[in-house]
XYZ file of C-alpha atoms in Angstrom:
533
model
C 65.118 20.695 34.571
C 63.150 18.577 36.830
C 66.366 17.613 38.435
C 67.177 21.237 39.015
C 63.745 21.841 40.696
C 64.001 18.628 42.828
C 67.256 19.715 44.017
C 65.809 23.061 45.428
C 66.182 25.627 42.860
C 63.750 28.287 44.194
C 61.870 28.651 40.599
C 59.135 30.543 41.659
C 61.570 33.167 43.147
C 63.286 33.277 40.131
C 60.136 33.703 38.061
C 59.323 36.744 39.581
C 62.884 37.881 40.302
C 63.519 38.122 36.723
C 61.647 40.708 35.918
C 62.041 42.580 38.947
C 66.042 42.535 38.420
C 65.222 43.546 34.810
C 63.004 46.636 35.845
C 66.237 47.791 37.904
C 68.813 47.261 34.916
C 66.395 48.652 32.210
C 65.962 51.808 34.627
C 69.403 52.376 35.059
C 70.199 52.390 31.377
C 71.489 55.809 30.307
C 69.332 58.347 28.814
C 70.801 58.396 25.322
C 70.522 54.286 25.053
C 66.626 54.295 24.619
C 66.836 51.497 22.143
C 69.079 49.123 24.352
C 66.385 50.133 27.244
C 63.514 48.543 24.904
C 65.729 45.682 24.100
C 66.914 45.055 27.728
C 63.149 44.906 28.657
C 62.159 42.571 26.012
C 64.935 40.149 27.018
C 63.943 39.910 30.681
C 60.436 39.621 29.576
C 61.340 36.435 27.444
C 63.335 34.915 29.862
C 60.339 35.042 32.532
C 58.158 33.325 29.969
C 60.759 30.541 29.365
C 61.008 30.063 33.425
C 57.006 30.127 33.515
C 56.973 27.505 30.746
C 59.313 25.424 33.009
C 56.804 25.769 36.043
C 53.860 24.507 33.581
C 55.838 21.590 32.517
C 57.160 20.510 35.895
C 53.708 20.978 37.191
C 52.121 17.592 38.065
C 48.142 17.750 37.910
C 47.936 14.033 39.233
C 49.829 15.297 42.460
C 47.664 14.886 45.828
C 49.631 17.757 46.927
C 47.509 21.031 46.795
C 50.616 23.567 46.195
C 53.820 22.375 44.598
C 57.086 23.983 44.032
C 56.534 25.432 47.760
C 59.019 27.609 48.951
C 59.103 28.669 52.681
C 61.374 31.302 54.705
C 61.136 32.819 57.785
C 60.612 36.873 56.722
C 59.113 38.813 60.311
C 59.183 35.965 62.786
C 57.588 38.162 65.591
C 54.365 38.494 63.969
C 54.293 35.228 62.278
C 54.745 36.365 58.586
C 56.557 34.040 56.147
C 58.029 34.328 52.530
C 56.036 31.376 51.618
C 55.134 30.470 47.920
C 53.414 27.804 45.947
C 51.341 26.948 43.075
C 48.210 24.944 42.175
C 46.912 24.680 38.498
C 45.060 28.081 38.861
C 48.091 30.171 39.766
C 50.030 28.295 37.108
C 47.916 29.163 34.340
C 47.687 32.515 35.187
C 51.385 32.955 35.668
C 51.582 31.680 32.280
C 49.200 34.109 30.770
C 51.099 37.154 32.457
C 54.493 35.935 31.316
C 52.966 35.071 27.824
C 51.493 38.674 27.379
C 54.329 40.599 28.574
C 56.628 40.353 25.455
C 53.319 41.410 23.391
C 52.816 44.367 25.605
C 56.592 45.559 25.574
C 56.656 45.034 21.706
C 53.339 46.876 21.155
C 54.483 49.875 23.191
C 57.838 50.121 21.585
C 57.641 53.819 20.773
C 54.669 54.833 23.586
C 57.184 56.487 25.825
C 59.465 57.750 23.407
C 60.613 61.574 24.594
C 59.807 64.583 22.800
C 62.565 66.889 21.524
C 62.868 68.753 24.488
C 66.672 68.803 24.954
C 66.478 67.256 28.184
C 69.018 64.566 28.473
C 68.336 63.992 32.211
C 64.809 62.686 31.789
C 64.440 58.983 30.815
C 60.816 58.532 29.957
C 61.425 55.063 27.679
C 63.484 53.242 30.630
C 61.079 54.247 33.139
C 58.183 53.204 30.989
C 59.501 49.961 30.428
C 60.913 49.332 33.883
C 57.478 50.040 35.468
C 55.871 47.335 33.070
C 58.293 44.851 34.324
C 57.869 45.897 38.166
C 54.202 45.205 37.868
C 55.084 41.628 35.803
C 57.240 41.045 38.958
C 54.329 41.703 41.802
C 51.506 40.070 39.776
C 53.503 36.707 39.017
C 54.341 36.537 42.682
C 51.033 37.514 43.971
C 49.801 34.041 42.086
C 52.440 32.642 44.015
C 52.004 33.671 47.578
C 50.338 31.538 50.056
C 50.893 33.710 53.229
C 48.278 36.058 53.313
C 50.452 39.022 54.697
C 52.921 38.322 51.943
C 49.723 38.465 49.123
C 48.242 41.816 50.733
C 51.775 43.450 50.552
C 52.188 42.710 46.940
C 48.248 43.591 46.185
C 49.044 47.004 47.604
C 52.579 47.748 46.185
C 51.679 47.040 42.290
C 49.314 49.795 42.664
C 52.355 52.284 42.674
C 53.752 51.551 39.471
C 50.524 51.434 37.816
C 49.814 54.661 39.099
C 52.856 56.092 37.093
C 51.975 54.113 34.138
C 48.265 55.669 33.793
C 49.110 59.300 34.675
C 52.721 59.606 33.421
C 52.446 57.661 30.411
C 48.988 58.211 28.676
C 47.378 58.122 25.534
C 48.513 60.889 23.225
C 45.198 60.595 20.848
C 43.174 62.767 23.266
C 40.693 65.347 22.215
C 41.378 68.656 23.313
C 44.666 70.565 24.422
C 47.701 69.020 25.697
C 46.911 70.402 29.515
C 43.328 69.057 29.113
C 45.026 65.626 28.567
C 47.162 65.919 31.714
C 44.326 66.730 33.587
C 42.276 63.967 32.583
C 45.508 60.891 32.849
C 45.977 62.618 36.393
C 42.317 61.938 37.420
C 42.150 58.376 36.036
C 45.379 57.763 37.643
C 43.967 59.161 41.179
C 40.856 57.594 40.675
C 42.413 54.284 39.898
C 44.914 54.693 42.883
C 42.315 55.714 45.630
C 39.607 53.161 44.731
C 42.292 50.108 45.113
C 43.683 51.963 48.246
C 40.281 52.040 50.046
C 39.950 48.519 49.214
C 43.258 47.456 50.434
C 42.974 49.363 53.597
C 39.641 47.632 54.627
C 41.560 44.354 53.511
C 44.409 45.294 55.612
C 42.146 45.268 58.814
C 40.680 41.710 57.685
C 44.211 40.335 57.528
C 44.756 41.635 61.172
C 41.682 39.716 62.013
C 42.690 36.842 60.398
C 45.431 36.719 62.519
C 44.163 37.336 65.550
C 41.699 34.454 65.146
C 44.060 31.747 63.586
C 47.665 32.900 64.733
C 49.114 32.452 61.492
C 49.040 33.837 57.809
C 49.582 30.605 56.323
C 47.293 29.173 54.131
C 48.341 25.912 54.790
C 48.258 26.051 58.416
C 44.656 27.570 58.263
C 43.944 24.631 56.051
C 45.509 21.956 58.633
C 43.677 23.949 61.753
C 40.407 23.777 60.016
C 40.547 20.142 59.102
C 41.559 19.028 62.752
C 38.788 21.091 64.350
C 41.337 23.578 65.712
C 40.091 27.009 63.898
C 37.702 28.744 66.322
C 36.146 31.140 64.106
C 32.675 32.589 65.099
C 29.974 32.626 62.253
C 29.956 36.494 62.435
C 33.613 37.034 62.727
C 34.014 34.818 59.471
C 31.449 36.598 57.854
C 33.049 40.009 58.456
C 36.477 39.095 57.346
C 35.541 37.808 54.179
C 33.555 41.015 53.574
C 37.102 42.624 54.088
C 38.518 40.279 51.876
C 35.918 40.478 49.002
C 35.380 44.139 49.005
C 39.401 44.502 47.911
C 39.160 41.619 45.132
C 35.738 43.270 43.898
C 37.330 46.651 43.212
C 40.241 45.250 41.579
C 38.017 42.777 39.642
C 35.937 45.344 39.150
C 32.594 44.261 40.082
C 29.990 46.529 39.742
C 29.439 49.247 41.749
C 32.975 49.237 42.480
C 33.984 49.127 38.720
C 33.651 53.012 37.833
C 37.665 53.515 38.058
C 38.364 50.998 35.014
C 37.041 52.889 32.079
C 38.889 55.973 33.120
C 42.169 54.170 33.516
C 41.944 52.225 30.134
C 40.576 55.403 28.216
C 43.758 57.561 29.429
C 46.378 54.879 29.468
C 48.116 53.944 26.388
C 46.995 50.555 24.845
C 49.731 48.365 26.102
C 48.918 49.775 29.423
C 45.333 49.077 29.119
C 45.895 45.235 28.623
C 48.224 45.275 31.695
C 45.348 46.978 33.542
C 42.537 44.384 32.375
C 44.293 41.310 31.163
C 46.804 41.170 33.941
C 46.368 43.196 36.925
C 42.829 42.581 37.163
C 43.024 38.760 37.444
C 44.579 39.150 40.947
C 41.216 40.295 41.960
C 39.327 37.126 40.567
C 42.322 34.724 41.453
C 42.162 35.887 45.229
C 38.455 35.130 45.140
C 39.140 31.388 44.741
C 42.543 31.420 46.828
C 41.329 33.408 49.782
C 37.593 34.109 49.954
C 36.571 30.398 49.127
C 39.257 28.669 51.170
C 39.493 31.154 54.400
C 35.597 31.572 54.553
C 33.852 28.688 53.132
C 30.851 29.235 55.128
C 30.647 33.026 54.612
C 31.232 32.459 50.934
C 28.160 30.292 50.714
C 26.174 32.875 52.897
C 27.430 35.634 50.321
C 26.643 33.971 47.279
C 23.208 34.893 46.441
C 24.142 38.823 46.890
C 27.562 38.351 44.810
C 25.907 36.499 41.998
C 23.125 39.235 41.831
C 26.012 41.548 41.550
C 27.849 39.480 38.980
C 24.705 39.476 36.989
C 24.381 43.446 37.150
C 28.118 43.723 36.006
C 27.182 41.503 32.999
C 24.111 43.480 31.902
C 25.254 46.810 32.799
C 28.620 46.744 31.530
C 27.409 45.462 27.960
C 24.719 47.954 27.858
C 27.401 50.770 28.646
C 29.500 49.261 25.879
C 26.742 49.442 23.271
C 26.396 53.175 23.964
C 29.859 54.318 23.828
C 31.589 56.486 21.626
C 35.114 56.043 22.497
C 36.751 52.993 21.562
C 38.887 52.218 24.451
C 36.184 53.212 26.920
C 33.811 50.354 24.952
C 36.588 47.898 25.266
C 36.940 48.672 29.361
C 32.968 48.305 29.862
C 32.998 45.034 27.691
C 35.556 43.823 30.138
C 33.303 44.502 32.983
C 30.668 42.479 31.496
C 33.610 39.779 31.119
C 34.494 40.093 34.531
C 31.115 39.451 35.525
C 30.953 36.287 33.753
C 34.090 35.241 35.567
C 32.632 36.165 39.330
C 29.601 34.410 38.347
C 31.435 31.149 37.409
C 33.480 31.361 40.771
C 30.041 31.934 42.845
C 28.196 29.312 41.013
C 29.992 26.628 43.167
C 29.890 24.130 40.711
C 33.393 22.450 39.103
C 32.193 23.428 35.543
C 31.462 27.289 36.678
C 34.907 27.523 38.767
C 36.588 25.781 35.486
C 35.039 28.042 33.010
C 35.896 31.184 35.400
C 39.448 30.100 35.472
C 39.461 29.242 31.696
C 37.816 32.538 31.146
C 40.680 34.669 32.992
C 43.036 33.166 30.662
C 41.071 33.526 27.516
C 39.859 37.076 28.225
C 43.311 37.987 28.712
C 44.120 37.081 25.230
C 41.155 38.277 23.325
C 41.244 41.528 25.208
C 44.888 41.895 24.257
C 44.180 41.026 20.925
C 41.402 43.743 20.475
C 42.882 46.321 22.580
C 46.399 46.461 20.782
C 44.826 46.423 17.469
C 42.605 49.106 18.740
C 45.871 50.914 19.739
C 47.467 50.525 16.501
C 44.310 51.904 14.653
C 44.474 54.849 16.923
C 47.743 55.693 16.620
C 47.344 56.070 12.715
C 44.463 58.619 13.258
C 44.978 60.196 16.202
C 41.390 59.482 17.557
C 39.756 57.364 20.000
C 36.214 58.533 18.873
C 34.364 55.705 16.616
C 32.956 58.445 14.798
C 36.127 59.457 13.251
C 36.495 56.119 11.352
C 34.937 54.399 8.419
C 35.903 52.284 5.378
C 39.346 51.118 7.198
C 38.970 47.630 5.835
C 39.642 48.893 2.122
C 42.548 50.789 3.055
C 44.222 48.673 5.576
C 42.633 45.159 5.006
C 45.037 42.955 7.552
C 44.375 45.778 10.222
C 40.583 45.240 9.813
C 40.620 41.675 9.558
C 42.636 41.046 12.723
C 40.281 43.780 14.356
C 37.401 41.564 13.305
C 38.845 38.573 15.045
C 39.566 40.356 18.063
C 35.559 41.541 18.140
C 34.650 37.965 17.257
C 36.464 36.799 20.120
C 35.064 39.453 22.455
C 31.483 38.217 21.515
C 32.520 34.316 22.112
C 32.161 33.276 18.818
C 32.223 29.432 18.852
C 35.738 28.486 17.404
C 37.372 31.154 19.493
C 38.890 30.697 22.684
C 36.245 32.753 25.060
C 33.387 30.585 23.650
C 34.487 27.619 25.702
C 34.800 29.326 29.130
C 31.520 31.382 28.582
C 29.807 28.173 27.853
C 31.257 26.519 30.828
C 30.523 29.398 33.038
C 26.726 29.372 31.913
C 26.428 25.494 32.194
C 28.171 25.588 35.719
C 25.363 28.469 36.646
C 22.350 26.712 35.256
C 23.164 23.710 37.338
C 22.611 25.587 40.867
C 21.236 28.900 39.875
C 19.077 28.498 36.747
C 17.309 31.692 36.891
C 20.303 33.625 36.983
C 22.057 31.760 33.966
C 19.038 32.586 32.064
C 19.248 36.446 32.440
C 22.759 36.328 32.084
C 22.580 35.098 28.436
C 21.274 38.307 27.585
C 24.990 39.487 28.185
C 25.828 37.378 25.010
C 23.229 39.117 22.732
C 24.661 42.660 24.350
C 27.967 41.698 23.430
C 27.395 40.733 19.842
C 25.749 43.940 19.540
C 28.462 46.127 20.804
C 31.342 44.128 18.848
C 29.805 43.904 15.550
C 28.483 47.552 15.597
C 32.074 48.552 16.689
C 33.475 46.818 13.752
C 30.740 48.007 11.161
C 30.998 51.709 12.133
C 34.785 51.841 12.138
C 36.056 49.511 9.418
C 33.086 49.224 6.877
C 31.202 51.673 4.632
C 32.529 54.687 2.534
C 36.122 55.655 3.231
C 36.601 58.765 5.264
C 38.922 61.303 4.312
C 40.941 61.048 7.280
C 41.594 57.423 6.978
C 42.117 57.412 3.058
C 45.999 56.913 3.246
C 46.032 54.936 6.543
C 48.894 52.572 6.284
C 48.258 48.854 7.141
C 49.852 46.825 9.998
C 53.784 46.817 9.869
C 56.144 43.804 10.667
C 56.581 44.633 14.193
C 52.624 45.178 14.703
C 52.038 41.532 13.099
C 54.217 39.966 15.430
C 52.500 41.487 18.397
C 48.616 40.494 17.008
C 49.420 37.121 14.840
C 50.411 34.969 17.924
C 47.619 36.308 20.148
C 44.957 35.160 17.084
C 46.825 31.953 16.571
C 46.223 31.425 20.515
C 42.436 32.347 20.280
C 41.810 30.025 17.497
C 44.085 27.395 19.527
C 42.139 27.376 22.564
C 39.027 27.752 20.904
C 39.515 24.400 19.335
C 41.550 22.666 21.964
C 41.138 24.148 25.296
C 42.263 20.790 27.118
C 45.789 21.977 28.061
C 44.145 24.735 30.164
C 41.182 22.589 31.906
C 43.547 19.570 32.425
C 45.813 22.226 34.297
C 43.094 23.690 36.179
C 40.600 21.066 37.173
C 42.327 19.700 39.957
C 42.793 22.981 41.874
C 39.115 23.784 40.902
C 38.253 20.394 42.765
C 39.990 21.177 45.838
C 38.760 24.620 46.012
C 35.381 23.708 45.588
C 35.626 20.971 48.097
C 36.389 23.515 50.835
C 32.659 25.035 50.399
C 30.658 22.304 48.835
C 31.326 18.428 49.293
C 30.221 17.764 45.556
C 28.515 19.084 42.699
C 24.829 19.184 42.353
C 22.892 16.539 40.937
C 20.428 17.497 38.415
C 16.753 17.078 38.979
C 15.639 13.844 37.469
C 13.077 13.623 34.768
C 9.247 13.490 35.984
C 9.150 9.844 34.510
C 12.225 8.706 35.962
C 11.171 9.679 39.195
C 7.794 8.424 39.205
C 9.206 5.064 38.549
């Protein structure tokens, strides 16, 4: 395969094009062929996974090139916009995560869009559901590959459209109240998601235009060359304003407190697979963009904003965890837990140390896997009982032990138990933060304590205790559901014991990114006796 890549095969374009073509083909399947549409969507997602694996295999961690597998073509020549792609180790890791999760999301949502017996043969909700999922996958993968700022912006905004319809048109059926009330709640969540992200995107658009006025190009590589040659004349105040424009949009997507309020609504009203798509895949575009664009384009402004960003991240960690403790809705609890976890990721990015940023990147991957495992099992649980309320469960482990066991592993991963994947990344983030900002690191550890509280209380209230009458006949996980959850749990254990494949992949890119802001890591203070000598 290396020969094919070296011969000029556009591997990055192909990896994004396959799910895009899959979306079109799936949407075109006749209304009566719902099952065929599902299998087609799954097949296209598996092919995408194969291509993503080839990218990871062909990526050379020892290369001196910042971006590899580059593609560059003129797009809108009059405005200097190019179709320019390239990947570093961070992009490769997140492309692999996206491609890996998508088959599980599709299989988990196998029956989520089956139409009711309405007699309307022209409406094809199943085809539309899976086509929208594949379109989101295509846009997310391409956003991880884009090295042209304007191209990235287009993708950053365009992915909102299919996500809006997935949240508003294919919501969770387990809703207390009337069908009309459920539809209103879904519509509210979808509109809130769209408006928050559109406002962030519009502010970013102004910053993108401002960047072009200053630099005369949208290309990351060209801007880096201009900066290295001392040809980029960007005033301090201008750089800071542009940084704020980019960062605001990414903080909404991330989501960072206080711009987070759309996430609990969106995850609560969406189906479990779509909730995974939101927090495990789409939201990673925000944190990825902080590394690729904020730090690389605006290094001095990134240093200037670091204290405030760290405080906001710290608030997200503690605030998200506290609200998760008090939740009565299972899916909203996972949403607030994710807000806390994203706080750790952003804290690691802006700790400005290699340990912190490596941990943050690893956290993106591990959070995606752990949240997918927990949310999908929660979705299977909710579909059996027809309720998202924690109080409606009890004693599930006695009637569905496999479901309870997988739910326990997902909960333990959420609290970053040693031996499971999130522990390594959280540890690296804290070590990297302590090195430069010890007070922030100390306070952030309270988030770990709260994480243990909400995770274990959730398991205790739903899975242990007397068996409630409504769950007495609850069936255990079926084969399809085991095929979804089983591999995710294996990955959680594998990466918890042996994270080296991911850390080796991302470390060179992290060092390159950090060097844009700081020439080297901080040196720990010497012991008093050593200093005296």
